[in-house]
């Protein structure tokens, strides 16, 4: 099994890269999706979030009100750390289950962990390859305002809540340029996946006792 850690600043293009890797045959483990599972209605995680931040973070149907929670934790390091302390351990448990299932199905699988806060949570050393999708912070703020309809202040808070570009780039084994079009980014992903597949095939051939 070949393990890739995929990360990038918010609105850099990481999701585009992750989807393309899955289209090419990688097993994509989306830690954002797992984070939603970790605080789904009826979960222990949601109970802990409510205990930490109050009932105002729930919708009238009893689900997590993400915008309400976001207004509390973005821009408040202490609140964000409390939330991460609740969610991250459960996400890692779920991710390990998915990875084990992928390895059981195909020992030569390429498994991609899509982790927004990979660098911030000290996970850079867990992967054979760490891939960072990069776009400069001002461009990412602009995308958040234009595409996700955040205010400039909200967008800047979300960008500032993550590792800065230098930290992310320093941890990277491979940097994909997210400043251009989605097609351009997908082409870079294709090149990367071809190289990874070649490496996995060569290692498998070297390990084959039949020579």
Short mmCIF file of C-alpha atoms in Angstrom, two decimals:
data_model
loop_
_atom_site.label_atom_id
_atom_site.label_comp_id
_atom_site.label_asym_id
_atom_site.label_seq_id
_atom_site.Cartn_x
_atom_site.Cartn_y
_atom_site.Cartn_z
CA UNK A 1 0.00 0.00 0.00
CA UNK A 2 1.23 3.47 -0.91
CA UNK A 3 0.02 6.25 1.39
CA UNK A 4 -0.32 9.85 0.17
CA UNK A 5 -1.12 12.77 2.42
CA UNK A 6 -2.93 15.49 0.46
CA UNK A 7 -3.34 18.96 1.86
CA UNK A 8 -3.46 22.62 0.93
CA UNK A 9 -4.80 25.90 2.17
CA UNK A 10 -8.54 26.43 2.06
CA UNK A 11 -9.69 27.19 -1.52
CA UNK A 12 -6.31 26.24 -3.01
CA UNK A 13 -7.73 23.41 -5.13
CA UNK A 14 -7.18 20.41 -2.87
CA UNK A 15 -10.66 19.01 -3.45
CA UNK A 16 -10.13 19.12 -7.23
CA UNK A 17 -6.88 17.20 -6.82
CA UNK A 18 -8.49 14.66 -4.51
CA UNK A 19 -11.36 13.98 -6.88
CA UNK A 20 -8.94 13.49 -9.77
CA UNK A 21 -6.83 11.04 -7.79
CA UNK A 22 -9.97 9.04 -7.03
CA UNK A 23 -10.94 9.11 -10.71
CA UNK A 24 -7.52 7.67 -11.56
CA UNK A 25 -8.02 4.76 -9.16
CA UNK A 26 -6.72 5.91 -5.80
CA UNK A 27 -8.68 5.19 -2.64
CA UNK A 28 -9.63 8.64 -1.33
CA UNK A 29 -10.21 9.05 2.40
CA UNK A 30 -11.79 12.47 2.86
CA UNK A 31 -11.11 13.64 6.41
CA UNK A 32 -13.63 16.48 6.03
CA UNK A 33 -16.34 13.88 5.37
CA UNK A 34 -15.15 11.85 8.33
CA UNK A 35 -15.27 14.99 10.47
CA UNK A 36 -18.95 15.35 9.54
CA UNK A 37 -19.54 11.72 10.49
CA UNK A 38 -17.81 12.31 13.80
CA UNK A 39 -20.41 14.94 14.79
CA UNK A 40 -23.47 13.46 13.11
CA UNK A 41 -26.80 13.59 14.99
CA UNK A 42 -26.78 11.07 17.80
CA UNK A 43 -22.99 10.78 17.91
CA UNK A 44 -20.87 11.12 21.03
CA UNK A 45 -18.86 13.74 19.16
CA UNK A 46 -21.89 15.99 18.72
CA UNK A 47 -22.76 15.64 22.39
CA UNK A 48 -19.23 16.76 23.30
CA UNK A 49 -19.38 19.75 20.92
CA UNK A 50 -22.67 20.90 22.47
CA UNK A 51 -21.21 20.48 25.95
CA UNK A 52 -18.21 22.61 24.96
CA UNK A 53 -19.96 25.37 22.98
CA UNK A 54 -23.59 25.36 24.04
CA UNK A 55 -26.94 24.51 22.42
CA UNK A 56 -26.67 27.48 20.05
CA UNK A 57 -24.49 25.32 17.77
CA UNK A 58 -27.49 23.06 17.03
CA UNK A 59 -30.14 23.54 14.39
CA UNK A 60 -33.82 23.23 15.29
CA UNK A 61 -33.64 19.63 14.00
CA UNK A 62 -30.81 18.75 16.39
CA UNK A 63 -27.99 18.66 13.81
CA UNK A 64 -24.78 20.65 14.04
CA UNK A 65 -25.23 24.24 12.86
CA UNK A 66 -21.89 24.60 11.10
CA UNK A 67 -22.12 28.33 10.32
CA UNK A 68 -22.96 29.04 13.96
CA UNK A 69 -20.03 26.92 15.15
CA UNK A 70 -17.76 28.53 12.57
CA UNK A 71 -18.55 31.98 13.90
CA UNK A 72 -17.40 30.82 17.33
CA UNK A 73 -14.20 28.96 16.47
CA UNK A 74 -12.72 30.89 13.53
CA UNK A 75 -10.66 33.72 14.90
CA UNK A 76 -10.56 32.18 18.41
CA UNK A 77 -7.55 29.86 18.78
CA UNK A 78 -8.69 28.46 22.11
CA UNK A 79 -12.17 27.59 20.83
CA UNK A 80 -10.75 26.03 17.67
CA UNK A 81 -8.36 23.89 19.69
CA UNK A 82 -11.21 22.66 21.89
CA UNK A 83 -13.16 21.66 18.80
CA UNK A 84 -10.16 19.91 17.25
CA UNK A 85 -9.58 18.01 20.48
CA UNK A 86 -13.08 16.57 20.17
CA UNK A 87 -13.17 15.84 16.46
CA UNK A 88 -9.64 14.83 15.45
CA UNK A 89 -9.27 11.64 17.52
CA UNK A 90 -12.53 10.26 16.15
CA UNK A 91 -11.58 11.21 12.58
CA UNK A 92 -8.28 9.37 12.89
CA UNK A 93 -10.05 6.27 14.17
CA UNK A 94 -12.46 6.29 11.24
CA UNK A 95 -9.63 6.94 8.76
CA UNK A 96 -7.66 3.97 10.09
CA UNK A 97 -10.70 1.74 9.56
CA UNK A 98 -11.06 2.90 5.93
CA UNK A 99 -7.36 2.43 5.25
CA UNK A 100 -7.35 -1.08 6.68
CA UNK A 101 -10.28 -2.00 4.45
CA UNK A 102 -8.48 -0.62 1.38
CA UNK A 103 -5.30 -2.55 2.16
CA UNK A 104 -7.26 -5.77 2.69
CA UNK A 105 -8.95 -5.35 -0.69
CA UNK A 106 -5.71 -4.53 -2.55
CA UNK A 107 -2.27 -4.63 -0.88
CA UNK A 108 -0.94 -2.42 -3.72
CA UNK A 109 -3.62 0.24 -3.33
CA UNK A 110 -2.73 3.92 -3.50
CA UNK A 111 -4.51 5.44 -0.51
CA UNK A 112 -4.90 9.23 -0.39
CA UNK A 113 -5.73 10.93 2.90
CA UNK A 114 -7.28 14.32 2.10
CA UNK A 115 -6.54 16.29 5.30
CA UNK A 116 -7.08 20.06 5.46
CA UNK A 117 -5.08 20.46 8.69
CA UNK A 118 -2.42 17.83 7.96
CA UNK A 119 0.55 20.06 8.75
CA UNK A 120 -1.13 21.81 11.67
CA UNK A 121 -1.88 18.49 13.40
CA UNK A 122 1.64 17.12 13.05
CA UNK A 123 0.86 14.30 10.62
CA UNK A 124 3.44 15.08 7.93
CA UNK A 125 5.59 12.06 8.78
CA UNK A 126 2.81 9.49 8.40
CA UNK A 127 2.90 9.20 4.60
CA UNK A 128 5.11 7.91 1.82
CA UNK A 129 4.42 11.16 -0.04
CA UNK A 130 3.06 14.49 1.15
CA UNK A 131 1.37 16.50 -1.60
CA UNK A 132 0.49 20.17 -1.13
CA UNK A 133 -1.83 22.05 -3.48
CA UNK A 134 -0.66 25.65 -3.31
CA UNK A 135 -2.22 28.99 -4.13
CA UNK A 136 -1.20 32.23 -2.36
CA UNK A 137 -3.37 33.46 0.49
CA UNK A 138 -4.77 36.58 -1.29
CA UNK A 139 -6.03 34.45 -4.16
CA UNK A 140 -7.64 31.99 -1.73
CA UNK A 141 -9.39 34.82 0.11
CA UNK A 142 -10.72 36.07 -3.22
CA UNK A 143 -12.04 32.60 -4.09
CA UNK A 144 -13.79 32.27 -0.73
CA UNK A 145 -15.52 35.59 -1.26
CA UNK A 146 -16.44 34.97 -4.91
CA UNK A 147 -17.37 31.27 -4.77
CA UNK A 148 -18.43 30.59 -1.20
CA UNK A 149 -19.93 34.05 -0.63
CA UNK A 150 -18.05 34.71 2.60
CA UNK A 151 -17.34 38.23 3.70
CA UNK A 152 -13.75 39.39 3.32
CA UNK A 153 -13.35 39.28 7.11
CA UNK A 154 -14.70 35.71 7.33
CA UNK A 155 -12.47 34.58 4.46
CA UNK A 156 -9.36 36.12 6.00
CA UNK A 157 -10.14 34.49 9.36
CA UNK A 158 -10.43 31.05 7.77
CA UNK A 159 -7.20 31.44 5.86
CA UNK A 160 -5.40 32.71 8.97
CA UNK A 161 -6.68 29.75 11.03
CA UNK A 162 -4.54 27.36 8.99
CA UNK A 163 -0.79 26.92 8.68
CA UNK A 164 0.88 29.65 6.69
CA UNK A 165 2.11 28.91 3.20
CA UNK A 166 5.76 28.59 4.27
CA UNK A 167 4.95 25.89 6.84
CA UNK A 168 2.92 23.91 4.33
CA UNK A 169 5.46 24.19 1.54
CA UNK A 170 8.32 23.26 3.87
CA UNK A 171 6.58 19.97 4.68
CA UNK A 172 5.76 19.09 1.06
CA UNK A 173 7.36 16.36 -1.01
CA UNK A 174 5.38 17.48 -4.06
CA UNK A 175 3.76 20.88 -4.69
CA UNK A 176 0.90 21.18 -7.17
CA UNK A 177 0.16 24.65 -8.56
CA UNK A 178 -3.44 25.56 -7.72
CA UNK A 179 -3.32 29.10 -9.12
CA UNK A 180 -4.58 28.21 -12.59
CA UNK A 181 -7.59 26.41 -14.02
CA UNK A 182 -9.03 23.16 -12.70
CA UNK A 183 -8.00 21.45 -15.93
CA UNK A 184 -4.41 22.54 -15.40
CA UNK A 185 -4.46 21.17 -11.88
CA UNK A 186 -5.96 17.87 -13.00
CA UNK A 187 -3.17 17.50 -15.58
CA UNK A 188 -0.59 17.88 -12.80
CA UNK A 189 -2.42 15.25 -10.76
CA UNK A 190 -2.35 12.85 -13.71
CA UNK A 191 1.41 13.23 -14.02
CA UNK A 192 1.84 12.63 -10.30
CA UNK A 193 -0.39 9.57 -10.25
CA UNK A 194 1.43 8.03 -13.21
CA UNK A 195 4.74 8.40 -11.34
CA UNK A 196 3.30 6.90 -8.17
CA UNK A 197 1.84 3.94 -10.05
CA UNK A 198 5.19 3.31 -11.72
CA UNK A 199 6.93 3.34 -8.33
CA UNK A 200 4.38 0.95 -6.81
CA UNK A 201 4.75 -1.41 -9.78
CA UNK A 202 8.55 -1.35 -9.55
CA UNK A 203 8.48 -2.08 -5.82
CA UNK A 204 6.05 -4.94 -6.35
CA UNK A 205 8.32 -6.43 -9.04
CA UNK A 206 11.36 -6.11 -6.77
CA UNK A 207 9.51 -7.91 -3.95
CA UNK A 208 8.32 -10.75 -6.22
CA UNK A 209 10.35 -13.88 -5.25
CA UNK A 210 9.90 -15.21 -8.79
CA UNK A 211 12.14 -12.39 -10.02
#
